[in-house]
């Protein structure tokens, strides 16, 4: 990112666009560089506050330790699971050929 | 070890293990392996709009157990984060993982080779955290459809990620350490660590530290080769082979290029097991830019000292201390204790039951290693399904101690007990074996001595070893006699003759 958050370059926007898998035209990049700069600038006003004594907030809800028991629940049928998929073979979702291994860590 | 090489191999591991829960991390779908594709899925693990994750308590407790067993510090406050990337096996477009506040960090696990092949090695654990698994992509080149098929049964399965410090110094150590880690996690019931089913997966980071002698213009220093991450290793043996290959490859490359760490980006290489080599993988563009941010759909978890105490209390004895307990309680060698413990908790339970019944550790340990384990290995069997239970084997050992039959005869009986599943007495009767009474043995010995005056004379002249000739004959006359007894009685009788 550029040094000042207020001025995002089209290059910054192109990178964020790639990460979000958005196809952005040159005109999109120009427009969004301006719009995003305004948003980032607005949020960066928070930097003016003194937060030295404020604990970081991990979650807006004041709730912790929500668990469920390890008890099986009904799954969907395969047909239900696949029904909204653009393409499937009745068993699996079909996607354009993926090169390489699973993304699983 | 680096004793024979002009460099030191530096290895760190990243291990993922599936936790032994019945259901997934954030929903009630089954985690059972091997189901038909997309039969264990629901709106949550399919990442459908409007679904919300709820943390599986058992998954968290098992992860906590693993972290405690690895001597980690447990964070009193932990949260989850979204790791964003696009891949077809990741339906939400992000993985729920842990970034800056993992629930545990800074532990260790030591590995000791009982034969001393390497020095005991304490391997630091950077962190253990809890995250969800992705689904499976299957690409069938032969089908020629050009499609990749996605099965999301595995998506959302709870995973523990265990990251080590770069503390390992040889491929052999890495393999031994992984064995120890697996043993620990299986003992604690954290994971079944089945690599074939993907319950345990390992990536390795490796580079070389090479001493560079002083030159006119520069002081002596250590050069570090670029770190390579190796993936696609499907067994601990593959890990050892891949690391051995990679260290040698990096040494060759260093000699050719003198390339050092930091000057080139970290490289990922895939292990090709049949070819026995690592291959450069395509560099994933922006792969490090995961844009982590706190998961808004899960609330944080706090862990109290009482909770830790209660998890610790239910953990059972880890292998490292069990080895010491067995060795001291049953007076067996550290090596024997290691062999028994490395076979798993079930075998140890069998051994302890047997040793208690026999009243002696060493004999029980010998039978376990020479007979029970041998047969289990030959038949690829499990202890729980082994047909001879500790009580039955203890009976047999008791009869051997009483002198009813010798050890080699007992082995035959044992083999028959294993095949038939019948108790000692049945087998003995069925094989036509019966314990020979002392009177019968004495009568037999008298007969033999009368028939072998030369042997008697030899023994009288001081050559006691000549008595061995009598034992063979005794076995021929009665297969059930105990050779040791025959020998002792014959010698007594000859002495009585004066």
Coordinates of C-alpha atoms in Angstrom, one line a residue:
Chain A
X1 CA 0.0 0.0 0.0
X2 CA 1.1 3.6 -0.4
X3 CA 2.6 5.5 2.5
X4 CA -0.4 7.7 3.1
X5 CA -3.8 5.8 3.5
X6 CA -5.6 8.8 2.1
X7 CA -4.1 8.3 -1.4
X8 CA -4.6 4.8 -2.7
X9 CA -3.1 4.4 -6.2
X10 CA -4.7 2.5 -9.0
X11 CA -2.0 -0.1 -8.4
X12 CA -3.2 -0.6 -4.9
X13 CA -6.8 -1.0 -6.1
X14 CA -5.6 -3.4 -8.8
X15 CA -4.0 -5.6 -6.2
X16 CA -7.0 -5.6 -3.9
X17 CA -9.2 -6.3 -6.9
X18 CA -7.1 -9.3 -7.9
X19 CA -7.3 -10.7 -4.3
X20 CA -11.1 -10.3 -4.5
X21 CA -11.1 -11.8 -8.0
X22 CA -12.8 -8.7 -9.4
X23 CA -12.1 -7.8 -13.1
X24 CA -11.7 -4.0 -12.9
X25 CA -11.3 -1.8 -16.0
X26 CA -8.9 1.1 -16.1
X27 CA -11.9 3.4 -15.5
X28 CA -13.0 1.3 -12.5
X29 CA -9.5 1.5 -11.0
X30 CA -9.5 5.3 -11.4
X31 CA -12.9 5.7 -9.8
X32 CA -12.3 3.2 -7.0
X33 CA -8.9 4.6 -6.1
X34 CA -10.8 7.9 -5.4
X35 CA -13.7 6.3 -3.6
X36 CA -11.6 3.9 -1.5
X37 CA -9.2 6.7 -0.6
X38 CA -12.1 8.7 0.8
X39 CA -13.3 5.7 2.8
X40 CA -9.9 4.9 4.2
X41 CA -9.4 8.5 5.0
X42 CA -12.6 8.6 6.9
X43 CA -11.8 5.5 8.9
X44 CA -8.3 6.8 9.6
X45 CA -9.9 9.6 11.6
X46 CA -10.0 7.0 14.4
X47 CA -6.2 7.3 14.5
X48 CA -6.6 10.7 16.1
X49 CA -8.0 9.1 19.2
X50 CA -5.7 8.2 22.1
X51 CA -6.3 4.4 22.5
X52 CA -3.3 3.8 24.7
X53 CA -5.6 2.7 27.6
X54 CA -8.2 0.9 25.5
X55 CA -8.0 -2.9 25.3
X56 CA -8.3 -4.3 21.8
X57 CA -11.8 -5.5 21.0
X58 CA -11.8 -9.0 19.5
X59 CA -15.6 -9.0 19.2
X60 CA -18.4 -6.5 19.5
X61 CA -20.6 -8.8 21.5
X62 CA -19.9 -9.0 25.2
X63 CA -20.4 -12.8 25.1
X64 CA -17.8 -15.5 25.3
X65 CA -17.5 -19.3 25.3
X66 CA -20.4 -20.3 23.1
X67 CA -20.1 -24.0 22.3
X68 CA -22.2 -26.8 21.0
X69 CA -22.0 -30.5 22.0
X70 CA -20.3 -33.0 19.7
X71 CA -23.6 -34.5 18.6
X72 CA -24.3 -35.4 15.0
X73 CA -27.2 -33.6 13.3
X74 CA -28.9 -34.4 10.0
X75 CA -27.0 -33.4 6.9
X76 CA -28.5 -32.4 3.6
X77 CA -29.1 -35.0 0.9
X78 CA -26.6 -34.9 -1.9
X79 CA -29.3 -33.7 -4.3
X80 CA -30.1 -30.8 -1.9
X81 CA -26.5 -30.0 -1.5
X82 CA -25.9 -29.8 -5.2
X83 CA -29.2 -28.1 -6.3
X84 CA -27.9 -24.6 -6.5
X85 CA -24.5 -25.5 -8.1
X86 CA -24.0 -24.1 -11.6
X87 CA -22.6 -27.5 -12.6
X88 CA -22.5 -30.9 -10.9
X89 CA -22.5 -34.6 -11.9
X90 CA -25.0 -35.8 -9.3
X91 CA -22.2 -36.6 -6.8
X92 CA -19.8 -33.8 -6.9
X93 CA -19.6 -30.1 -7.7
X94 CA -17.9 -29.5 -11.0
X95 CA -15.5 -26.6 -11.5
X96 CA -13.1 -25.7 -14.2
X97 CA -9.9 -27.8 -14.0
X98 CA -7.8 -26.9 -10.9
X99 CA -4.1 -27.3 -11.3
X100 CA -2.2 -28.6 -8.4
X101 CA -3.1 -30.0 -5.1
X102 CA -5.9 -29.3 -2.7
X103 CA -5.7 -26.0 -0.8
X104 CA -6.0 -27.9 2.4
X105 CA -3.2 -26.9 4.7
Chain B
X1 CA 23.3 -35.9 11.5
X2 CA 25.6 -33.4 10.0
X3 CA 28.8 -35.1 11.1
X4 CA 29.6 -36.4 7.6
X5 CA 28.5 -33.3 5.7
X6 CA 30.1 -29.9 5.2
X7 CA 26.8 -28.3 6.3
X8 CA 24.1 -28.5 9.0
X9 CA 20.5 -29.3 7.9
X10 CA 17.9 -27.1 9.5
X11 CA 14.4 -28.5 9.6
X12 CA 11.1 -27.2 10.9
X13 CA 7.8 -29.0 10.5
X14 CA 4.2 -27.9 10.1
X15 CA 1.8 -30.7 11.1
X16 CA -2.0 -30.8 10.7
X17 CA -4.0 -33.4 12.5
X18 CA -7.7 -34.1 12.3
X19 CA -9.3 -34.2 15.7
X20 CA -11.3 -37.3 16.8
X21 CA -14.6 -35.7 17.0
X22 CA -17.9 -37.2 15.8
X23 CA -18.9 -33.9 14.1
X24 CA -17.3 -31.0 12.3
X25 CA -15.9 -27.9 14.0
X26 CA -18.8 -25.6 13.3
X27 CA -21.8 -27.9 12.4
X28 CA -23.3 -31.3 13.2
X29 CA -22.2 -33.0 10.0
X30 CA -20.3 -36.3 10.5
X31 CA -16.5 -36.3 10.2
X32 CA -16.5 -40.0 9.3
X33 CA -14.0 -40.9 6.6
X34 CA -15.0 -42.6 3.4
X35 CA -18.6 -41.5 2.9
X36 CA -20.0 -41.0 -0.6
X37 CA -19.2 -37.5 -1.9
X38 CA -21.3 -34.7 -0.5
X39 CA -23.3 -36.7 1.9
X40 CA -21.9 -35.1 5.0
X41 CA -22.6 -31.5 4.2
X42 CA -25.1 -28.8 5.4
X43 CA -25.6 -25.1 4.9
X44 CA -22.9 -24.2 7.4
X45 CA -20.1 -26.3 5.9
X46 CA -21.2 -25.5 2.4
X47 CA -20.8 -21.9 3.2
X48 CA -24.4 -21.0 2.2
X49 CA -25.7 -17.5 3.0
X50 CA -27.3 -17.1 6.4
X51 CA -25.6 -20.1 8.0
X52 CA -23.6 -19.5 11.2
X53 CA -20.8 -21.5 12.8
X54 CA -21.0 -22.7 16.4
X55 CA -17.8 -24.1 18.0
X56 CA -17.7 -27.8 18.8
X57 CA -16.7 -28.1 22.5
X58 CA -15.1 -31.5 22.1
X59 CA -12.9 -30.2 19.3
X60 CA -11.7 -27.3 21.5
X61 CA -11.0 -29.7 24.4
X62 CA -9.1 -32.1 22.2
X63 CA -7.0 -29.3 20.8
X64 CA -6.4 -28.1 24.4
X65 CA -5.3 -31.6 25.3
X66 CA -2.8 -31.7 22.5
X67 CA -1.4 -28.3 23.4
X68 CA -1.0 -29.3 27.1
X69 CA 0.7 -32.5 26.1
X70 CA 3.1 -30.5 24.0
X71 CA 3.9 -28.3 27.1
X72 CA 2.4 -25.2 25.5
X73 CA 1.3 -22.1 27.3
X74 CA -2.5 -21.8 27.1
X75 CA -3.7 -18.4 26.3
X76 CA -6.4 -17.2 28.7
X77 CA -8.2 -15.5 25.8
X78 CA -8.4 -16.7 22.3
X79 CA -10.3 -15.8 19.1
X80 CA -10.7 -17.0 15.5
X81 CA -9.9 -15.1 12.3
X82 CA -10.8 -15.4 8.6
X83 CA -8.0 -16.3 6.3
X84 CA -9.2 -15.2 2.9
X85 CA -8.4 -17.0 -0.3
X86 CA -10.3 -18.4 -3.3
X87 CA -10.2 -22.1 -4.0
X88 CA -13.0 -24.4 -5.1
X89 CA -12.6 -26.7 -2.1
X90 CA -13.1 -23.7 0.3
X91 CA -16.8 -22.8 -0.2
X92 CA -16.9 -19.7 2.0
X93 CA -14.0 -18.1 0.3
X94 CA -12.2 -18.0 3.7
X95 CA -10.9 -20.5 6.2
X96 CA -11.8 -20.0 9.9
X97 CA -8.4 -20.2 11.5
X98 CA -6.4 -18.4 14.2
X99 CA -4.0 -15.6 13.5
X100 CA -2.7 -13.3 16.2
X101 CA -4.3 -14.9 19.3
X102 CA -3.9 -18.7 18.9
X103 CA -5.1 -20.6 22.0
X104 CA -1.6 -21.9 22.7
X105 CA 2.1 -21.3 22.1
X106 CA 5.7 -22.0 23.1
X107 CA 5.8 -25.7 23.9
X108 CA 8.2 -28.6 23.1
X109 CA 8.3 -32.3 22.5
X110 CA 11.5 -34.3 22.9
X111 CA 12.5 -37.3 20.9
X112 CA 15.0 -39.8 22.2
X113 CA 16.4 -42.7 20.1
X114 CA 16.8 -45.7 22.4
X115 CA 19.6 -47.0 20.3
X116 CA 21.3 -43.7 20.4
X117 CA 21.3 -43.1 16.6
X118 CA 21.1 -39.4 17.4
X119 CA 21.3 -37.2 20.5
X120 CA 18.0 -36.6 22.4
X121 CA 16.4 -33.6 20.6
X122 CA 14.0 -31.2 22.2
X123 CA 12.0 -29.6 19.5
X124 CA 10.3 -26.3 20.3
X125 CA 6.6 -25.8 19.4
X126 CA 5.9 -22.3 18.1
X127 CA 2.1 -22.7 18.4
X128 CA -0.8 -25.0 18.3
X129 CA -4.0 -23.7 17.0
X130 CA -7.5 -24.8 16.0
X131 CA -8.9 -24.4 12.5
X132 CA -11.2 -26.0 9.9
X133 CA -10.2 -28.3 7.1
X134 CA -11.0 -27.7 3.4
X135 CA -12.9 -30.1 1.1
X136 CA -11.3 -32.4 -1.5
X137 CA -10.6 -31.6 -5.2
X138 CA -10.4 -34.5 -7.5
X139 CA -9.1 -34.1 -11.0
X140 CA -9.4 -37.1 -13.3
X141 CA -7.1 -36.5 -16.3
X142 CA -8.0 -39.9 -17.7
X143 CA -11.7 -39.0 -17.9
X144 CA -10.7 -36.1 -20.1
X145 CA -13.6 -33.9 -19.1
X146 CA -11.3 -31.1 -18.0
X147 CA -13.5 -30.7 -14.9
X148 CA -12.4 -30.8 -11.3
X149 CA -14.8 -32.6 -9.0
X150 CA -15.4 -31.2 -5.5
X151 CA -16.4 -33.2 -2.5
X152 CA -17.1 -31.1 0.6
X153 CA -17.5 -33.9 3.1
X154 CA -14.2 -32.9 4.7
X155 CA -14.9 -29.2 4.7
X156 CA -15.1 -28.0 8.2
X157 CA -13.5 -31.0 9.9
X158 CA -11.6 -29.8 13.0
X159 CA -7.8 -29.5 12.5
X160 CA -5.0 -28.8 15.0
X161 CA -2.1 -27.1 13.4
X162 CA 1.2 -27.7 15.1
X163 CA 4.2 -25.6 14.0
X164 CA 7.7 -26.4 15.3
X165 CA 10.7 -24.3 15.6
X166 CA 13.5 -25.1 13.1
X167 CA 15.1 -27.4 15.7
X168 CA 15.5 -30.6 13.8
X169 CA 19.0 -31.4 12.4
X170 CA 18.5 -34.4 10.2
X171 CA 15.9 -36.2 8.1
X172 CA 16.2 -39.2 10.4
X173 CA 15.5 -37.0 13.5
X174 CA 12.5 -35.5 11.7
X175 CA 11.0 -38.9 11.1
X176 CA 11.6 -40.1 14.6
X177 CA 10.1 -36.9 16.0
X178 CA 7.0 -37.3 13.9
X179 CA 6.7 -40.9 15.2
X180 CA 6.8 -39.6 18.7
X181 CA 4.3 -36.8 18.0
X182 CA 1.9 -39.3 16.4
X183 CA 2.3 -41.7 19.3
X184 CA 1.5 -38.9 21.8
X185 CA -1.6 -37.7 19.9
X186 CA -2.9 -41.3 19.5
X187 CA -2.3 -42.1 23.2
X188 CA -4.2 -39.0 24.2
X189 CA -7.1 -39.8 21.9
X190 CA -6.6 -36.5 20.1
X191 CA -6.3 -37.9 16.6
X192 CA -6.0 -41.3 14.9
X193 CA -3.1 -39.8 12.9
X194 CA -4.0 -42.0 9.9
X195 CA -1.9 -40.6 7.1
X196 CA -3.6 -42.7 4.4
X197 CA -6.9 -41.1 5.3
X198 CA -5.3 -37.7 5.6
X199 CA -5.8 -37.4 9.4
X200 CA -2.2 -36.3 9.7
X201 CA -0.4 -34.2 7.1
X202 CA 3.1 -32.8 7.2
X203 CA 4.9 -30.0 5.4
X204 CA 8.6 -29.4 6.1
X205 CA 10.8 -26.3 5.9
X206 CA 14.4 -27.0 5.2
X207 CA 17.6 -25.1 4.5
X208 CA 21.3 -25.5 5.1
X209 CA 23.7 -23.7 7.3
X210 CA 27.1 -23.7 5.6
X211 CA 30.3 -22.6 7.3
X212 CA 32.2 -20.2 5.0
X213 CA 35.9 -19.9 5.9
X214 CA 37.5 -16.4 6.4
X215 CA 39.0 -14.8 3.3
X216 CA 41.3 -11.8 2.9
X217 CA 38.3 -9.5 2.8
X218 CA 35.8 -11.2 5.1
X219 CA 35.5 -13.0 8.4
X220 CA 34.4 -16.6 8.7
X221 CA 30.6 -16.8 8.7
X222 CA 27.6 -19.1 8.3
X223 CA 25.9 -18.9 4.9
X224 CA 22.2 -19.9 4.9
X225 CA 20.6 -21.4 1.8
X226 CA 17.0 -20.2 0.8
X227 CA 14.3 -22.0 2.8
X228 CA 12.3 -24.5 0.8
X229 CA 8.9 -25.8 1.9
X230 CA 8.3 -29.4 0.9
X231 CA 4.7 -30.6 0.4
X232 CA 2.9 -33.8 -0.8
X233 CA 4.7 -36.2 1.6
X234 CA 2.4 -39.1 2.2
X235 CA 4.3 -41.0 4.9
X236 CA 6.9 -40.4 7.5
X237 CA 9.3 -42.4 5.3
X238 CA 8.5 -40.0 2.5
X239 CA 9.3 -37.1 4.8
X240 CA 12.7 -38.6 5.6
X241 CA 13.4 -39.3 1.9
X242 CA 12.3 -35.9 0.8
X243 CA 14.4 -34.1 3.3
X244 CA 17.4 -36.2 2.5
X245 CA 16.9 -35.5 -1.2
X246 CA 16.3 -31.8 -0.6
X247 CA 19.3 -31.3 1.6
X248 CA 21.6 -32.8 -1.1
X249 CA 19.8 -30.8 -3.8
X250 CA 20.4 -27.5 -1.9
X251 CA 24.0 -28.4 -1.3
X252 CA 24.5 -28.9 -5.1
X253 CA 22.6 -25.7 -5.8
X254 CA 24.7 -23.8 -3.3
X255 CA 27.9 -24.9 -4.9
X256 CA 26.6 -23.8 -8.3
X257 CA 24.9 -20.5 -7.4
X258 CA 26.0 -19.4 -3.9
X259 CA 22.4 -18.2 -3.5
X260 CA 21.5 -17.3 0.0
X261 CA 18.3 -16.9 2.1
X262 CA 16.5 -13.6 1.8
X263 CA 17.7 -12.9 -1.8
X264 CA 15.1 -15.1 -3.4
X265 CA 11.4 -15.7 -2.2
X266 CA 10.6 -18.8 -0.2
X267 CA 10.1 -21.7 -2.6
X268 CA 7.6 -24.5 -2.4
X269 CA 8.6 -27.8 -3.8
X270 CA 6.4 -31.0 -4.1
X271 CA 7.7 -34.4 -3.3
X272 CA 7.4 -36.9 -6.1
X273 CA 7.6 -40.2 -4.3
X274 CA 7.9 -42.6 -7.2
X275 CA 10.6 -40.4 -8.8
X276 CA 12.3 -39.8 -5.4
X277 CA 12.8 -36.1 -6.1
X278 CA 11.3 -32.7 -5.2
X279 CA 9.9 -30.5 -7.9
X280 CA 9.4 -26.7 -7.9
X281 CA 5.7 -25.9 -7.6
X282 CA 4.2 -22.9 -9.4
X283 CA 4.5 -19.9 -7.2
X284 CA 1.1 -19.0 -6.0
X285 CA 0.7 -15.3 -6.7
X286 CA -0.2 -13.2 -3.6
X287 CA -0.5 -16.4 -1.7
X288 CA 0.7 -14.7 1.5
X289 CA -1.8 -12.0 1.3
X290 CA -4.6 -13.6 3.3
X291 CA -6.1 -10.4 4.7
X292 CA -6.8 -12.0 8.1
X293 CA -9.5 -10.3 10.1
X294 CA -11.4 -11.3 13.3
X295 CA -14.2 -13.8 12.6
X296 CA -17.4 -11.9 13.5
X297 CA -19.5 -15.1 13.6
X298 CA -17.7 -16.7 16.5
X299 CA -17.3 -15.2 19.9
X300 CA -13.9 -15.4 21.7
X301 CA -13.1 -18.2 24.2
X302 CA -11.6 -17.8 27.6
X303 CA -9.8 -20.6 29.3
X304 CA -9.6 -20.7 33.1
X305 CA -7.0 -22.5 35.2
X306 CA -9.7 -24.8 36.4
X307 CA -10.6 -25.8 32.9
X308 CA -6.9 -26.6 32.1
X309 CA -6.7 -28.6 35.3
X310 CA -9.7 -30.6 34.4
X311 CA -8.4 -31.4 30.9
X312 CA -5.0 -32.3 32.3
X313 CA -6.6 -34.6 34.8
X314 CA -8.4 -36.6 32.1
X315 CA -5.4 -36.9 29.8
X316 CA -3.8 -40.2 30.7
X317 CA -0.1 -40.8 30.8
X318 CA 1.9 -39.7 27.8
X319 CA 4.4 -42.1 26.2
X320 CA 7.5 -40.3 27.5
X321 CA 6.5 -40.9 31.2
X322 CA 4.9 -44.2 30.5
X323 CA 8.2 -45.6 29.3
X324 CA 9.8 -44.7 32.6
X325 CA 6.9 -46.1 34.6
X326 CA 7.0 -49.4 32.8
X327 CA 10.8 -49.7 33.1
X328 CA 10.8 -49.1 36.8
X329 CA 7.6 -50.8 37.8
X330 CA 8.3 -54.0 35.9
X331 CA 12.1 -53.9 36.0
X332 CA 12.5 -54.1 32.3
X333 CA 15.2 -52.2 30.2
X334 CA 14.6 -48.8 28.8
X335 CA 14.8 -50.3 25.4
X336 CA 12.1 -52.9 26.1
X337 CA 9.9 -50.3 27.6
X338 CA 10.3 -48.2 24.5
X339 CA 9.4 -51.1 22.2
X340 CA 6.2 -51.8 24.2
X341 CA 5.1 -48.2 24.6
X342 CA 5.7 -47.4 20.9
X343 CA 3.2 -50.1 20.0
X344 CA 0.4 -48.1 21.5
X345 CA -1.8 -48.0 24.6
X346 CA -3.6 -51.3 23.9
X347 CA -0.4 -53.3 23.8
X348 CA 0.8 -51.7 27.0
X349 CA -2.5 -52.6 28.7
X350 CA -2.1 -56.2 27.5
X351 CA 1.5 -56.2 28.8
X352 CA 0.6 -54.8 32.2
X353 CA -2.3 -57.3 32.6
X354 CA 0.1 -60.2 31.5
X355 CA 2.9 -59.0 33.8
X356 CA 0.6 -58.7 36.8
X357 CA -0.7 -62.3 36.2
X358 CA 2.8 -63.7 35.6
X359 CA 4.2 -61.7 38.5
X360 CA 7.3 -60.8 36.5
X361 CA 7.9 -58.1 33.9
X362 CA 10.9 -59.5 32.1
X363 CA 9.3 -62.8 31.1
X364 CA 6.1 -61.0 30.1
X365 CA 8.0 -58.5 28.1
X366 CA 10.0 -61.3 26.3
X367 CA 6.8 -63.1 25.4
X368 CA 5.2 -59.8 24.2
X369 CA 8.2 -58.9 21.9
X370 CA 9.2 -62.3 20.7
X371 CA 5.8 -63.9 20.3
X372 CA 2.8 -61.6 20.5
X373 CA 4.3 -58.8 18.5
X374 CA 5.9 -61.1 16.0
X375 CA 2.5 -62.7 15.2
X376 CA 0.8 -59.4 15.2
X377 CA 3.3 -58.1 12.6
X378 CA 3.1 -61.3 10.5
X379 CA -0.7 -61.3 10.5
X380 CA -1.1 -57.5 10.4
X381 CA -3.4 -57.9 13.4
X382 CA -4.4 -55.7 16.2
X383 CA -4.0 -56.3 19.9
X384 CA -7.7 -55.9 20.6
X385 CA -8.5 -58.7 18.1
X386 CA -5.6 -60.9 19.2
X387 CA -7.2 -64.3 20.0
X388 CA -5.0 -65.1 23.0
X389 CA -5.8 -62.8 25.9
X390 CA -3.4 -62.0 28.8
X391 CA -5.0 -64.7 31.1
X392 CA -4.5 -67.4 28.5
X393 CA -0.9 -66.5 27.8
X394 CA -0.2 -66.1 31.6
X395 CA -1.5 -69.8 32.0
X396 CA 1.0 -70.9 29.4
X397 CA 3.9 -69.0 30.9
X398 CA 2.9 -70.4 34.3
X399 CA 3.1 -74.0 32.9
X400 CA 6.6 -73.2 31.5
X401 CA 7.8 -71.9 34.8
X402 CA 6.5 -75.0 36.5
X403 CA 8.6 -77.1 34.1
X404 CA 5.6 -78.7 32.3
X405 CA 7.2 -77.9 29.0
X406 CA 10.2 -76.0 27.7
X407 CA 10.0 -72.7 25.9
X408 CA 10.2 -74.0 22.4
X409 CA 7.4 -76.5 23.1
X410 CA 5.4 -73.6 24.6
X411 CA 5.9 -71.6 21.4
X412 CA 4.3 -74.4 19.4
X413 CA 1.4 -74.5 21.9
X414 CA 1.1 -70.7 21.7
X415 CA 1.0 -70.8 17.9
X416 CA -1.8 -73.3 18.1
X417 CA -3.6 -71.3 20.7
X418 CA -3.5 -68.3 18.3
X419 CA -4.8 -70.2 15.4
X420 CA -7.5 -72.1 17.2
X421 CA -8.4 -69.6 19.9
X422 CA -8.5 -72.4 22.4
X423 CA -7.0 -72.4 25.9
X424 CA -3.7 -74.1 26.9
X425 CA -5.2 -77.4 28.2
X426 CA -7.4 -77.9 25.1
X427 CA -4.5 -77.3 22.8
X428 CA -2.2 -79.5 24.8
X429 CA -4.7 -82.3 24.8
X430 CA -5.4 -81.8 21.1
X431 CA -1.8 -81.9 20.1
X432 CA -1.2 -85.1 22.1
X433 CA 1.0 -83.2 24.4
X434 CA 0.7 -83.8 28.1
X435 CA 2.9 -82.7 30.9
X436 CA 5.3 -85.5 31.7
X437 CA 5.4 -86.4 35.4
X438 CA 8.7 -86.3 37.2
X439 CA 8.5 -90.1 37.8
X440 CA 8.1 -90.7 34.0
X441 CA 11.1 -88.4 33.3
X442 CA 13.2 -90.3 35.8
X443 CA 12.3 -93.7 34.3
X444 CA 13.1 -92.4 30.9
X445 CA 16.5 -91.1 32.0
X446 CA 17.4 -94.4 33.6
X447 CA 16.5 -96.1 30.3
X448 CA 18.7 -93.7 28.4
X449 CA 21.7 -94.1 30.7
X450 CA 21.5 -97.9 30.4
X451 CA 21.5 -97.6 26.6
X452 CA 24.4 -95.1 26.4
X453 CA 27.3 -96.3 28.5
X454 CA 29.8 -94.2 26.5
X455 CA 28.0 -91.0 27.3
X456 CA 27.8 -92.0 31.0
X457 CA 31.5 -92.7 31.0
X458 CA 32.3 -89.4 29.3
X459 CA 30.2 -87.5 31.8
X460 CA 31.9 -89.3 34.7
X461 CA 35.3 -88.3 33.3
X462 CA 34.2 -84.6 33.6
X463 CA 32.7 -84.0 30.1
X464 CA 29.3 -82.9 31.2
X465 CA 28.5 -81.5 27.8
X466 CA 28.3 -85.1 26.5
X467 CA 24.9 -85.3 28.3
X468 CA 23.5 -83.2 25.4
X469 CA 23.5 -86.4 23.3
X470 CA 20.9 -87.8 25.8
X471 CA 18.5 -84.9 25.3
X472 CA 18.0 -85.6 21.6
X473 CA 17.2 -89.2 22.3
X474 CA 14.8 -88.3 25.1
X475 CA 12.9 -85.9 22.8
X476 CA 12.6 -88.7 20.3
X477 CA 11.1 -91.1 22.8
X478 CA 8.7 -88.5 24.3
X479 CA 8.3 -85.2 22.6
X480 CA 6.8 -83.6 25.7
X481 CA 9.7 -83.9 28.0
X482 CA 11.5 -80.8 29.2
X483 CA 15.1 -81.0 28.0
X484 CA 16.4 -79.0 30.9
X485 CA 14.8 -81.4 33.3
X486 CA 16.2 -84.5 31.4
X487 CA 19.7 -83.1 31.5
X488 CA 19.5 -82.2 35.2
X489 CA 18.1 -85.6 36.2
X490 CA 20.6 -87.6 34.0
X491 CA 23.5 -85.7 35.6
X492 CA 22.0 -86.4 39.1
X493 CA 21.6 -90.1 38.3
X494 CA 25.2 -90.4 36.9
X495 CA 26.5 -88.7 40.1
X496 CA 24.5 -91.1 42.2
X497 CA 26.2 -94.0 40.3
X498 CA 29.4 -92.7 41.8

